[in-house]
Tab-separated table of C-alpha atoms in Angstrom:
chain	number	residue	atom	x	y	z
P	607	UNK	CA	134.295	1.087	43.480
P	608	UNK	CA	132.940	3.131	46.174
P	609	UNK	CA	132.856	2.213	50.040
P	610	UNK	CA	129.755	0.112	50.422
P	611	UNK	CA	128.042	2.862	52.331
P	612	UNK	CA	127.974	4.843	49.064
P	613	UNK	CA	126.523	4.967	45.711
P	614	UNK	CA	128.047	4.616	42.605
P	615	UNK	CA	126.019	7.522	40.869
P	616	UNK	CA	125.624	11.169	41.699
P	617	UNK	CA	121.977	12.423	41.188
P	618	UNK	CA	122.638	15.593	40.064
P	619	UNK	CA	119.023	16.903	39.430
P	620	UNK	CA	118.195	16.637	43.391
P	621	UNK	CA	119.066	16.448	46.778
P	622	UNK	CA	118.560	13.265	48.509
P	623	UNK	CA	118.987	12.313	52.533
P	624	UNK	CA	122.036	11.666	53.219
P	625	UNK	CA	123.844	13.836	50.599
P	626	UNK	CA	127.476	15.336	51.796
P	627	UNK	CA	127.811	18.709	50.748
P	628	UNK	CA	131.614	20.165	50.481
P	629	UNK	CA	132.128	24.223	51.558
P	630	UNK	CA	132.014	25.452	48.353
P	631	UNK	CA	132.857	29.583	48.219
P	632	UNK	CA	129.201	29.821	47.645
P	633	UNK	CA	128.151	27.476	50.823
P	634	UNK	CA	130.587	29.190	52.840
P	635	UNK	CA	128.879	32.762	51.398
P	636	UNK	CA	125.370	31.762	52.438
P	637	UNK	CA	126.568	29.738	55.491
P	638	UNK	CA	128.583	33.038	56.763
P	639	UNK	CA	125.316	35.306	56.075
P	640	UNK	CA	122.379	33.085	57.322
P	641	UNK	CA	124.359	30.695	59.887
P	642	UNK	CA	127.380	32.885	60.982
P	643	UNK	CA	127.976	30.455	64.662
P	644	UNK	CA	128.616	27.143	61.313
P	645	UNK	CA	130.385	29.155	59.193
P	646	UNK	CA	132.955	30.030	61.663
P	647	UNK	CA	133.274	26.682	63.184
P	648	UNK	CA	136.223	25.308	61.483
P	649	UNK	CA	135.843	21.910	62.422
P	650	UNK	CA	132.582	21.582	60.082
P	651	UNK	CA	134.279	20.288	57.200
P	652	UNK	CA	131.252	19.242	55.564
P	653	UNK	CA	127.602	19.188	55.916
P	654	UNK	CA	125.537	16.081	55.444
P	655	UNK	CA	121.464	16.788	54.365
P	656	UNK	CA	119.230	15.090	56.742
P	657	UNK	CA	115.540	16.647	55.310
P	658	UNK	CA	113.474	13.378	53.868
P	659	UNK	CA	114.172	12.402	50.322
P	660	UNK	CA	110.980	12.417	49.185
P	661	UNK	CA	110.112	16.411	50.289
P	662	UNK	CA	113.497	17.040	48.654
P	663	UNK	CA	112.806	15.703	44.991
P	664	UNK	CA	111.317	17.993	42.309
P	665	UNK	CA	108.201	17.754	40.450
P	666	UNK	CA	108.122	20.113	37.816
P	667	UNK	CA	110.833	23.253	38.965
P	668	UNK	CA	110.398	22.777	42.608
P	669	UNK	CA	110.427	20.515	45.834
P	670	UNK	CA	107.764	20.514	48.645
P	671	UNK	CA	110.170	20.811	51.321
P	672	UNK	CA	110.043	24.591	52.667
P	673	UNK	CA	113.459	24.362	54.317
P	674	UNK	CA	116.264	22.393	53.608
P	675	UNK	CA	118.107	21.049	57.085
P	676	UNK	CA	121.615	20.195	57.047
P	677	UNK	CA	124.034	18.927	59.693
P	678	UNK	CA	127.508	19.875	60.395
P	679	UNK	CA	130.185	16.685	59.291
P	680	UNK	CA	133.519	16.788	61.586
P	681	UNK	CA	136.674	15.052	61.441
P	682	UNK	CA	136.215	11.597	63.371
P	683	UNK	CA	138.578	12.415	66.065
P	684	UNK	CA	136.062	14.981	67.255
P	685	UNK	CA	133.816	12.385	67.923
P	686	UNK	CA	135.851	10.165	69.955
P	687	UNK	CA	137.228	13.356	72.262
P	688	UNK	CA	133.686	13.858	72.827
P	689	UNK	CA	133.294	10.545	74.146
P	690	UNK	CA	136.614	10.101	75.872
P	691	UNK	CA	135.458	13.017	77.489
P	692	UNK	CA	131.945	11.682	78.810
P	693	UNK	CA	133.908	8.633	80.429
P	694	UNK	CA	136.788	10.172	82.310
P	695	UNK	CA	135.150	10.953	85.277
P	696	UNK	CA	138.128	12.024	87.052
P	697	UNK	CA	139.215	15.195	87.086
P	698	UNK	CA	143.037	15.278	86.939
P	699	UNK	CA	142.249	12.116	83.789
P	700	UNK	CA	140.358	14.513	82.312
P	701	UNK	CA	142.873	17.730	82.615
P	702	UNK	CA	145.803	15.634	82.010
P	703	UNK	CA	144.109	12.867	79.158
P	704	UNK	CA	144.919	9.724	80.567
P	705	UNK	CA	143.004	6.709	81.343
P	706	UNK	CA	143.270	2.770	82.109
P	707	UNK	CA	141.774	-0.026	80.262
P	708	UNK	CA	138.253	0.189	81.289
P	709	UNK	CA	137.713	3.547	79.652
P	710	UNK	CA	139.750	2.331	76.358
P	711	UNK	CA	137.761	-0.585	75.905
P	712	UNK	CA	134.224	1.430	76.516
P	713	UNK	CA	135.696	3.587	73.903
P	714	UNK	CA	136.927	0.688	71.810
P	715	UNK	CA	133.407	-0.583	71.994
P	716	UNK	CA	132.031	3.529	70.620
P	717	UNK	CA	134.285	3.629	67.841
P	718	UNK	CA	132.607	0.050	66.549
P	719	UNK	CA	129.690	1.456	66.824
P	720	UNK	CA	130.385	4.070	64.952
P	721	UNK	CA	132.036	2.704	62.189
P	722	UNK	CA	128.527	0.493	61.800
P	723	UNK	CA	126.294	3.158	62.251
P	724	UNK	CA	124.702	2.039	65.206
P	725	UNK	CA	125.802	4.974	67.398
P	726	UNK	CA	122.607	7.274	68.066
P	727	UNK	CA	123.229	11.078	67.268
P	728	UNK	CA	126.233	10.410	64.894
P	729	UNK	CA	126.657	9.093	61.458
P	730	UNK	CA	129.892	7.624	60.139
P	731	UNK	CA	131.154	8.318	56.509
P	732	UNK	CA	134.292	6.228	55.895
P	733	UNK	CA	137.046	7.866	53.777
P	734	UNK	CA	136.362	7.427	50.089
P	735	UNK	CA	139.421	8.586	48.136
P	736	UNK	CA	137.506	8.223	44.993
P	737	UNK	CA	135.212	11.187	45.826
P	738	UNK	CA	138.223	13.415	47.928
P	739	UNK	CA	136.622	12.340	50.845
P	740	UNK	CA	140.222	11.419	51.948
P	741	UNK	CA	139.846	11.237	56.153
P	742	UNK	CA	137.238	9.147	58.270
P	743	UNK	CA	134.386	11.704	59.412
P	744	UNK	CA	130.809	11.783	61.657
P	745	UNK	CA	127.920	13.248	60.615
P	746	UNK	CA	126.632	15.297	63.969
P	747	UNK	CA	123.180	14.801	63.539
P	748	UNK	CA	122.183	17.122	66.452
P	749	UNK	CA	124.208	20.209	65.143
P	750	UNK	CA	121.779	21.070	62.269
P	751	UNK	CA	120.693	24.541	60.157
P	752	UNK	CA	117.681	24.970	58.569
P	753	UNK	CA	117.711	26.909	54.671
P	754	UNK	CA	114.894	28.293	52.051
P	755	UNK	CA	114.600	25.802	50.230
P	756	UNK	CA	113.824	27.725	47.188
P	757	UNK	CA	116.840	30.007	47.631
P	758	UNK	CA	119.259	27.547	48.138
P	759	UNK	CA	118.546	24.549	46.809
P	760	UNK	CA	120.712	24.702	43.550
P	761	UNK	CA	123.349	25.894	45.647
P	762	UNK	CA	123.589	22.384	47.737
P	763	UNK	CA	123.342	20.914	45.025
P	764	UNK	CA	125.999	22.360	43.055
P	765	UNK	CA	128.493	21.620	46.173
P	766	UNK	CA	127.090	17.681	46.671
P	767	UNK	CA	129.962	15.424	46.130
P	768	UNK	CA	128.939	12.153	47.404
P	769	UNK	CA	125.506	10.597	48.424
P	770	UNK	CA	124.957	7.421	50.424
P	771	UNK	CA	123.178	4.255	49.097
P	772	UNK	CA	119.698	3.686	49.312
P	773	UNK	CA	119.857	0.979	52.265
P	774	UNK	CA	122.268	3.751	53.935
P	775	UNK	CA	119.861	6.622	53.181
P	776	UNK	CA	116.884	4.833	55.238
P	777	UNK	CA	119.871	4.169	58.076
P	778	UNK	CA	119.988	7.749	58.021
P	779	UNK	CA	116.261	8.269	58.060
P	780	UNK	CA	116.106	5.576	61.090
P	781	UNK	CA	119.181	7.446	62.818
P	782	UNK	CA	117.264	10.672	62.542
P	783	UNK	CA	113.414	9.254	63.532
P	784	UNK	CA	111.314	8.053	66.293
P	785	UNK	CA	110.867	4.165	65.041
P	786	UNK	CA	111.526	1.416	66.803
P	787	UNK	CA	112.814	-1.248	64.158
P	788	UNK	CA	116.165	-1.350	63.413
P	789	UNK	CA	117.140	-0.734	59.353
P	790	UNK	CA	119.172	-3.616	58.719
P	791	UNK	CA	122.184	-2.211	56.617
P	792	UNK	CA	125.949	-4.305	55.648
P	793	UNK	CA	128.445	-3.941	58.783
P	794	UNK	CA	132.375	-4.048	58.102
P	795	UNK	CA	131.936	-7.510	59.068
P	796	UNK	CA	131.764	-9.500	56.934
P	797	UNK	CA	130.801	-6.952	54.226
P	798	UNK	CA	134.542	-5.406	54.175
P	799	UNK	CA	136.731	-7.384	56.272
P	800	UNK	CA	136.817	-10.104	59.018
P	801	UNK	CA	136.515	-9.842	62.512
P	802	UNK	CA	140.298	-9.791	63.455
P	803	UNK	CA	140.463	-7.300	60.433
P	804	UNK	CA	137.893	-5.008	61.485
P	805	UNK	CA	139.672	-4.875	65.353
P	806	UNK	CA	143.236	-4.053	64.049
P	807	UNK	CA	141.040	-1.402	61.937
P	808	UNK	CA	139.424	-0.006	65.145
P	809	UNK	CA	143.316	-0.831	67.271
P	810	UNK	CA	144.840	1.912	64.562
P	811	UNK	CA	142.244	4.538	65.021
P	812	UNK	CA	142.559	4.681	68.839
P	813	UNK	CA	146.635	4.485	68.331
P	814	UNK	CA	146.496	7.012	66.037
P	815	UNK	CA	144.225	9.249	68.278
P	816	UNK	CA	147.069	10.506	70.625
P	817	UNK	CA	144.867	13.018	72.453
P	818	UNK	CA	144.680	10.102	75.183
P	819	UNK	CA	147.424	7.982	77.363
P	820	UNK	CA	145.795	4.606	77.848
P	821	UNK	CA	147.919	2.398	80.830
P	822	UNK	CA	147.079	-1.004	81.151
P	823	UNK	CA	145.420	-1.666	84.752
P	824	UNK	CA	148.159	-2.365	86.894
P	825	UNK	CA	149.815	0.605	86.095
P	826	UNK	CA	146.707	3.034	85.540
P	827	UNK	CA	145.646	1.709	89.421
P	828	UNK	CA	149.721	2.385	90.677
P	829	UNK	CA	149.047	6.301	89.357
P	830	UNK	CA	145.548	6.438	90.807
P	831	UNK	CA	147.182	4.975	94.103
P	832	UNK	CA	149.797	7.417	94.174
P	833	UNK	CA	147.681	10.747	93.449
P	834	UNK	CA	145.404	9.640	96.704
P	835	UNK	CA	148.565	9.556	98.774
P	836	UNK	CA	148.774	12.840	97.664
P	837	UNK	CA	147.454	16.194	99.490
P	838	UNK	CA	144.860	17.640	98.295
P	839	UNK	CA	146.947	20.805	97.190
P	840	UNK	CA	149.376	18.658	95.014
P	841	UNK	CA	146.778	16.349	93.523
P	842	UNK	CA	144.940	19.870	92.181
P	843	UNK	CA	148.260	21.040	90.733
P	844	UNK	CA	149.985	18.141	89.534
P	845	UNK	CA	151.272	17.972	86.067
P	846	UNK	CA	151.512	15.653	83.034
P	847	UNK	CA	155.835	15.337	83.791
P	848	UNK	CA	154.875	14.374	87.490
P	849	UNK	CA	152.577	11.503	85.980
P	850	UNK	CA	155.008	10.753	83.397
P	851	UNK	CA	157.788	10.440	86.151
P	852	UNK	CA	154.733	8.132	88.152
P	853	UNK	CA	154.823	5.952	85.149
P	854	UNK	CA	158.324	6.088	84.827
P	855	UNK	CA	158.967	4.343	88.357
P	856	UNK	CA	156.341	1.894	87.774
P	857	UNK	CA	158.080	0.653	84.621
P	858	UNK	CA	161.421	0.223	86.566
P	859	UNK	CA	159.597	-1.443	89.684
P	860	UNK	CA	158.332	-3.455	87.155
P	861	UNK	CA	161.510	-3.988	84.981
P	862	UNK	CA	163.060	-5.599	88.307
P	863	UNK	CA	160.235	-7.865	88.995
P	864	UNK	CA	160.446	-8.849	85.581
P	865	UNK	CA	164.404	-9.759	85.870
P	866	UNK	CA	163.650	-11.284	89.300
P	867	UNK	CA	161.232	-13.925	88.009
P	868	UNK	CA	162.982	-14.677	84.883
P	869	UNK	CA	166.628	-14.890	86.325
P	870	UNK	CA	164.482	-17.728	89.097
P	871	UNK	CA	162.838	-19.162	86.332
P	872	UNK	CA	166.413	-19.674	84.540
P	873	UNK	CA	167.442	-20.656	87.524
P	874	UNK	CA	165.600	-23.557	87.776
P	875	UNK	CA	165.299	-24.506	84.401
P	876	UNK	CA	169.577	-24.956	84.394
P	877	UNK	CA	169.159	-26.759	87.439
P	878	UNK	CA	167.074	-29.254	85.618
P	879	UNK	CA	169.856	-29.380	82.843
P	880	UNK	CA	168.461	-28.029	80.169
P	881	UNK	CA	170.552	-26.825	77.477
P	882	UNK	CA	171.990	-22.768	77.966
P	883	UNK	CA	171.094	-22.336	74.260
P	884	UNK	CA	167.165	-23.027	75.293
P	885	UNK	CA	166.747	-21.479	78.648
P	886	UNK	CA	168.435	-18.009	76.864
P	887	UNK	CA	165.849	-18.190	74.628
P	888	UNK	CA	163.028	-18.712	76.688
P	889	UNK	CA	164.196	-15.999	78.541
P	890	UNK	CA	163.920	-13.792	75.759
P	891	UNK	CA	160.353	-14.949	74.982
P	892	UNK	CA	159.176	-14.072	78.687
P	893	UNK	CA	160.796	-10.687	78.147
P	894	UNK	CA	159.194	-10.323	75.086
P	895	UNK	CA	155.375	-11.017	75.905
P	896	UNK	CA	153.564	-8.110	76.531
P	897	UNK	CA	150.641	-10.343	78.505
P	898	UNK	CA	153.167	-11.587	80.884
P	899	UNK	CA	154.706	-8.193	81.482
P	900	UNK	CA	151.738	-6.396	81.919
P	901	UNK	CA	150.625	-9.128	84.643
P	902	UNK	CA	153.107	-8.039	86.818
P	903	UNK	CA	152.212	-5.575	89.315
């Protein structure tokens, strides 16, 4: 079965809203004449139709739209670099691509949105091995070309691999207008996958998204504490090793505060005799917790 956001039939008589459209040689031939700027833009894997359904569909040999707009589809990455971008307001975070929690949850928070379509200017279309659409991707709804319709119609629709579902298709439409209701479509949750689910989904993206360092906020306020004590000279010039030798000091600062309070807390705990065996392995389950480590400052 298809992702949800799909449909389970290809129309292959006509274009629809919402259709994907793979760079087929002859795409990429008419795409490199007409639209040279798209055709050279790499990153435009695909190309999602966003003209009305309805002007698109042919009675008798032809359709009433005059032009037939598409959008450029890029990786999903692309996306979130975009926004990552918008949110690091500092210079040096955004030269050197680092950031603290604040930033990673606001872009925690974009890439939900995303994945449920309620993101304006972008539409999500989830990886659906069954049609080779084998990576996540966003529809860039803003970064559209118009074509003659009755040049290139048969063309689009030779190169359509995938269309979305009809509830998806007025998303689209909604994504794309000037209403004011909201289309009321199936989110992840529940539709695919509970909430815990559905954050270790959104957890793996960002992980696997290594354009950005995210540092919890003790340490991400440490670094911006230590590039204020620095002139103004070094704080323009500094590099990524001089952070990562920042961080590096802050984890063995750290480290020792962490020994400190669990050789007291040992400490205490023999002194109430309890057994070597248990204290060694609380110990280890201090250590071990990543809340009670990153609490220490």
């Amino acid at each position: 079965m298809p992702h949800f956001t799909y449909s389970d039939k290809l129309d292959t008589s006509n274009l629809q809203q919402g259709d994907l459209i793979k760079r087929s040689d002859e795409v990429n031939d008419i795409m490199r004449k007409i639209h040279p700027y798209f055709y050279e833009q790499q990153e435009n894997k695909y190309f999602i139709v966003v003209t009305q359904s309805c002007d698109l569909y042919r009675r008798a040999e032809d359709c009433t739209a005059r032009y037939i707009t598409i959008a450029a589809v890029k990786p999903l990455s692309i996306a979130i670099r975009r926004f990552v971008d918008s949110i690091l307001n500092d210079p040096i975070e955004r030269r050197l691509r680092f950031g603290g929690e604040y930033s990673k949850n606001k872009t925690n928070q974009f890439v939900e949105r995303l994945f449920n379509n309620n993101e304006k200017e972008y539409f999500f279309l989830s990886k659906d091995n069954g049609s080779g659409l084998i990576d996540d991707y966003c529809a860039f709804l803003k970064l559209n070309v118009p074509f003659r319709a009755n040049e290139h119609y048969d063309v689009f629709l030779r190169s359509k691999v995938l269309q979305l579902s009809e509830s998806f298709q007025h998303k689209l439409g909604y994504a794309l207008g000037n209403t004011y209701s909201r289309v009321g479509t199936q989110d992840w949750v529940p539709s695919v996958c509970d909430q815990r689910e559905f954050e270790k989904k959104i957890s793996k993206v960002l992980e696997g998204y290594e354009d950005v360092s995210w540092y919890d906020n003790n340490l991400y306020q440490y670094i911006k504490k230590k590039l204020k004590d620095l002139p103004e000279i070094e704080r323009e010039t500094i590099n990524l090793e001089q952070i990562e030798a920042i961080v590096k000091s802050f984890q063995k600062m750290r480290d020792e505060k962490l020994d400190s309070i669990i050789q007291e807390l040992g400490n205490v705990m023999t002194s109430l005799d309890v057994e070597e065996s248990k204290v060694n392995k609380f110990k280890k389950r201090i250590r071990n917790n990543p809340q009670f480590t990153r609490a220490i400052k």
